[in-house]
Amino acid sequence: MSVTIERLRALKRQAGGTAPAAHDRSDGAAEARPPGVAPSRSSSPASRAALPTRFLARADDAQASLPASTLSHGAAFTAHVLPGAGAAPGNDASTARGGSAPDPMAALRRLLETRGRRPTPPPVTRGPIDRHLPGEEIAPGLRLIETRQPFDVPPALSLAFARREGQINPRDVLFFDTETTGLAGGTGTRAFMIGAADWHHDPDRGDTLRVRQLLITTMAAEPAMLAAFAQWLRPDTVLCSYNGRSYDAPLLKTRYRLARQGDPIGLLDHLDLLHPTRRRYRGRWENCRLATIERELLRIVREDDLPGSQAPAAWLQYLRGGAATNLGRVAAHNHQDVVTLARLLLRLVVAQADADAAT
DNA sequence: TTGTTTATTGCTTGATACGC
DNA sequence: GCGTATCAAGCAATAAACAA
């Protein structure tokens, strides 16, 4: 019997709803796998004048004033700024963890060697399950994780790098990134985490980058998360993302529509850093993915970062009563993404100012 | 059997090619 | 030179195909 006929018969059985014969699928367990759960095999992977001297002195390497470690909620994740990137002493993430400072190059080598390799699954433990998540519960099933870090804010940002005229107030910018249950879009994919960062003045600490993350731990909490995120937006908010115009924003619009809530992001200005980044750095590195830009331009090496492909599984694992460990790592991953967006924006502004000054 | 690679999904933007 | 069409590149999870 030809393979084609066999496949046609299998399709016919599926269309007719009859149970497939045993030889049609030897992996019965796979059939019973709930949607969204990965199988055991994983995938592969303004011009310069507008900037004060105080800012430019350090921001010629824009990240110089930034701490490498951005986490304070204890998630199992660290990020290193490599030598040459202007990392301030003591800002290394390892210091924040209290351990001895690891060799950054070793960290980079480790990263490169493991790229694309299947992530090590969490060990099966028979002891008590750690269900602790960072942040506080602000509504049933909705957690808010908020951290702040010192971060010099320029008085105005020229968007010439994005081929836009004029300047914007940095305090209007809201960097955001979502973690979702899939890629396909449409009604089947939802965001279970929304991370946002903005420059905020803290009376005690001065200018800070405030990172707020909303995480739902029940399906029913999604409307509350959407409503909470909407409250962070003002009419003059400028959304800033990486490919968010094409991915995150449409996805959120769909979720607002399904939740029967007004779309708060459709009328807002949206700055997508993907295209100006690609315009400036295309051909310099292997690609212009955020992770590559982060590593090559900002010299950040993440350690123990949970691959994005593992995010849905981590969330679903927690929903089914599993440990919170990987979900905490998802939160850390999302946290680093929005911090990287802020640093990338400043880097693009300064690079454009330098280019303008040279011409 | 296990690990790796690739295609797929929808949308947006930018770059390039082409015709007028 | 201008307008239009086409293609590529990102976002990330998933499954199938392929390799070892």
Coordinates of C-alpha atoms in Angstrom, one line a residue, chain A residues 94-306:
Chain A
S94 CA 27.3 38.2 40.2
T95 CA 28.0 40.8 42.8
A96 CA 24.3 41.3 43.3
R97 CA 24.0 37.6 43.9
G98 CA 26.7 37.7 46.5
G99 CA 29.0 35.1 44.7
S100 CA 32.5 35.5 43.4
A101 CA 32.6 37.3 40.1
P102 CA 32.6 34.8 37.2
D103 CA 34.8 35.4 34.1
P104 CA 32.5 37.3 31.6
M105 CA 34.3 35.7 28.7
A106 CA 33.6 32.3 30.1
A107 CA 30.0 33.3 30.4
L108 CA 30.0 34.3 26.8
R109 CA 31.6 31.1 25.7
R110 CA 29.1 29.2 27.7
L111 CA 26.3 31.1 26.0
L112 CA 27.7 30.5 22.5
E113 CA 28.2 26.9 23.1
T114 CA 24.8 26.3 24.4
R115 CA 22.9 28.3 21.8
G116 CA 20.3 26.2 20.2
R117 CA 20.9 23.3 22.4
R118 CA 18.0 21.7 24.1
P119 CA 17.5 23.4 27.5
T120 CA 18.0 21.1 30.4
P121 CA 14.6 20.2 31.8
P122 CA 14.1 21.0 35.5
P123 CA 14.9 18.0 37.7
V124 CA 12.0 16.0 38.9
T125 CA 11.6 16.6 42.6
R126 CA 9.5 14.6 44.9
G127 CA 9.8 17.0 47.8
P128 CA 7.5 20.0 48.4
I129 CA 6.9 22.1 45.4
D130 CA 8.0 25.7 45.4
R131 CA 5.0 27.7 44.4
H132 CA 6.4 31.1 45.4
L133 CA 6.2 33.8 42.8
P134 CA 7.8 37.2 43.0
G135 CA 5.6 40.3 43.5
E136 CA 2.3 40.8 45.2
E137 CA -1.2 39.7 44.3
I138 CA -3.2 42.8 43.4
A139 CA -6.3 41.0 42.2
P140 CA -7.4 37.4 42.3
G141 CA -5.0 35.5 40.1
L142 CA -3.1 38.7 39.1
R143 CA 0.4 39.5 40.4
L144 CA 2.3 42.8 40.1
I145 CA 6.1 42.6 40.2
E146 CA 7.7 46.1 40.5
T147 CA 11.4 46.9 40.6
R148 CA 13.4 50.1 40.2
Q149 CA 17.0 50.8 39.3
P150 CA 19.0 54.0 39.0
F151 CA 18.9 55.2 35.4
D152 CA 19.9 58.7 34.2
V153 CA 17.1 60.2 32.0
P154 CA 18.0 62.7 29.3
P155 CA 15.6 65.7 29.2
A156 CA 14.5 65.1 25.7
L157 CA 14.8 62.4 23.1
S158 CA 15.3 63.1 19.4
L159 CA 13.6 60.5 17.2
A160 CA 15.7 61.3 14.2
F161 CA 17.0 57.7 14.2
A162 CA 13.4 56.6 13.6
R163 CA 13.0 59.2 10.8
R164 CA 10.8 61.3 12.9
E165 CA 11.0 65.0 13.5
G166 CA 11.0 66.7 16.9
Q167 CA 11.6 65.4 20.3
I168 CA 9.6 63.5 22.9
N169 CA 9.6 63.6 26.6
P170 CA 11.4 60.5 27.9
R171 CA 8.9 60.2 30.7
D172 CA 6.1 59.6 28.2
V173 CA 7.8 56.5 26.9
L174 CA 6.5 53.2 28.0
F175 CA 8.6 50.2 27.0
F176 CA 6.6 47.0 26.9
D177 CA 6.9 43.4 26.0
T178 CA 4.6 40.4 26.4
E179 CA 5.0 36.8 27.1
T180 CA 2.5 34.7 25.3
T181 CA 1.2 31.2 25.0
G182 CA 2.1 30.9 21.4
L183 CA 2.9 32.6 18.1
A184 CA 0.0 31.9 15.9
G185 CA -1.9 35.0 16.9
G186 CA -5.7 35.2 16.6
T187 CA -8.0 34.3 19.4
G188 CA -6.0 31.2 20.5
T189 CA -3.0 33.0 21.8
R190 CA -3.1 35.0 24.9
A191 CA -0.5 37.0 26.9
F192 CA 0.0 35.7 30.3
M193 CA 2.5 38.4 31.2
I194 CA 2.9 42.1 30.3
G195 CA 6.1 43.8 31.2
A196 CA 6.5 47.6 31.1
A197 CA 9.2 50.0 31.9
D198 CA 9.2 53.8 32.2
W199 CA 11.5 56.4 33.5
H200 CA 10.3 57.5 36.9
H201 CA 11.5 60.1 39.4
D202 CA 11.9 58.6 42.8
P203 CA 12.1 61.2 45.6
D204 CA 14.7 59.1 47.4
R205 CA 16.7 57.6 44.6
G206 CA 16.4 60.2 41.9
D207 CA 15.8 59.1 38.3
T208 CA 15.0 55.4 38.0
L209 CA 13.8 53.0 35.5
R210 CA 10.7 51.5 36.9
V211 CA 9.8 48.0 35.7
R212 CA 6.3 46.7 36.3
Q213 CA 5.2 43.3 35.3
L214 CA 1.7 41.9 35.4
L215 CA 1.4 38.1 35.6
I216 CA -1.7 36.1 35.7
T217 CA -1.8 32.8 37.5
T218 CA -5.4 31.9 36.4
M219 CA -7.1 32.1 33.1
A220 CA -9.9 34.2 34.7
A221 CA -7.5 36.9 35.7
E222 CA -6.7 38.1 32.1
P223 CA -9.4 40.9 32.1
A224 CA -8.0 42.2 35.3
M225 CA -4.5 42.2 33.8
L226 CA -5.7 44.0 30.7
A227 CA -7.5 46.6 32.8
A228 CA -4.4 47.1 35.0
F229 CA -2.2 47.6 32.0
A230 CA -4.7 50.1 30.5
Q231 CA -4.4 52.2 33.7
W232 CA -0.7 52.6 33.0
L233 CA -1.4 54.4 29.7
R234 CA -2.1 58.1 29.2
P235 CA -3.1 59.8 26.0
D236 CA 0.5 61.1 25.5
T237 CA 2.1 57.8 26.2
V238 CA 4.6 56.7 23.5
L239 CA 4.7 52.9 23.4
C240 CA 8.1 51.5 22.6
S241 CA 8.7 47.9 21.7
Y242 CA 10.7 45.5 19.5
N243 CA 8.5 44.3 16.7
G244 CA 5.6 45.2 18.9
R245 CA 3.7 46.9 16.2
S246 CA 3.5 43.6 14.4
Y247 CA 3.3 41.2 17.2
D248 CA 2.6 42.4 20.8
A249 CA 0.2 45.3 20.0
P250 CA -2.1 43.3 17.6
L251 CA -2.2 40.5 20.1
L252 CA -3.2 42.8 22.9
K253 CA -5.8 44.5 20.8
T254 CA -7.4 41.1 20.2
R255 CA -7.3 40.3 23.8
Y256 CA -8.9 43.6 24.7
R257 CA -11.6 43.0 22.1
L258 CA -12.3 39.5 23.4
A259 CA -12.4 40.8 27.0
R260 CA -14.9 43.4 25.8
Q261 CA -12.7 46.2 27.0
G262 CA -11.9 49.3 25.0
D263 CA -8.6 49.1 23.1
P264 CA -6.3 51.5 25.0
I265 CA -3.3 51.1 22.7
G266 CA -4.7 51.7 19.2
L267 CA -4.6 55.5 19.3
L268 CA -1.2 55.8 21.1
D269 CA 2.0 56.6 19.3
H270 CA 4.1 53.5 18.9
L271 CA 7.8 53.4 18.4
D272 CA 9.0 50.1 17.1
L273 CA 12.8 49.8 17.6
L274 CA 13.1 46.8 15.2
H275 CA 13.3 48.8 12.0
P276 CA 15.7 51.6 13.0
T277 CA 17.9 49.0 14.6
R278 CA 17.9 46.9 11.5
R279 CA 18.5 50.0 9.4
R280 CA 21.6 50.9 11.4
Y281 CA 23.1 47.5 12.2
R282 CA 22.0 45.3 9.3
G283 CA 24.9 43.1 8.1
R284 CA 27.1 43.8 11.1
W285 CA 25.9 40.7 13.0
E286 CA 24.2 37.4 12.2
N287 CA 20.8 39.0 12.5
C288 CA 19.0 41.8 14.3
R289 CA 17.1 39.8 16.9
L290 CA 16.8 41.5 20.2
A291 CA 19.0 38.9 21.9
T292 CA 21.7 39.4 19.3
I293 CA 21.6 43.2 19.6
E294 CA 21.7 42.9 23.3
R295 CA 24.7 40.7 23.2
E296 CA 26.7 42.4 20.5
L297 CA 25.7 46.1 21.0
L298 CA 24.9 46.3 24.6
R299 CA 27.4 43.6 25.7
I300 CA 24.9 41.9 27.9
V301 CA 25.2 38.2 28.5
R302 CA 22.4 36.5 30.2
E303 CA 23.0 33.6 32.4
D304 CA 20.4 31.0 33.2
D305 CA 18.0 32.7 30.8
L306 CA 14.9 30.7 30.0

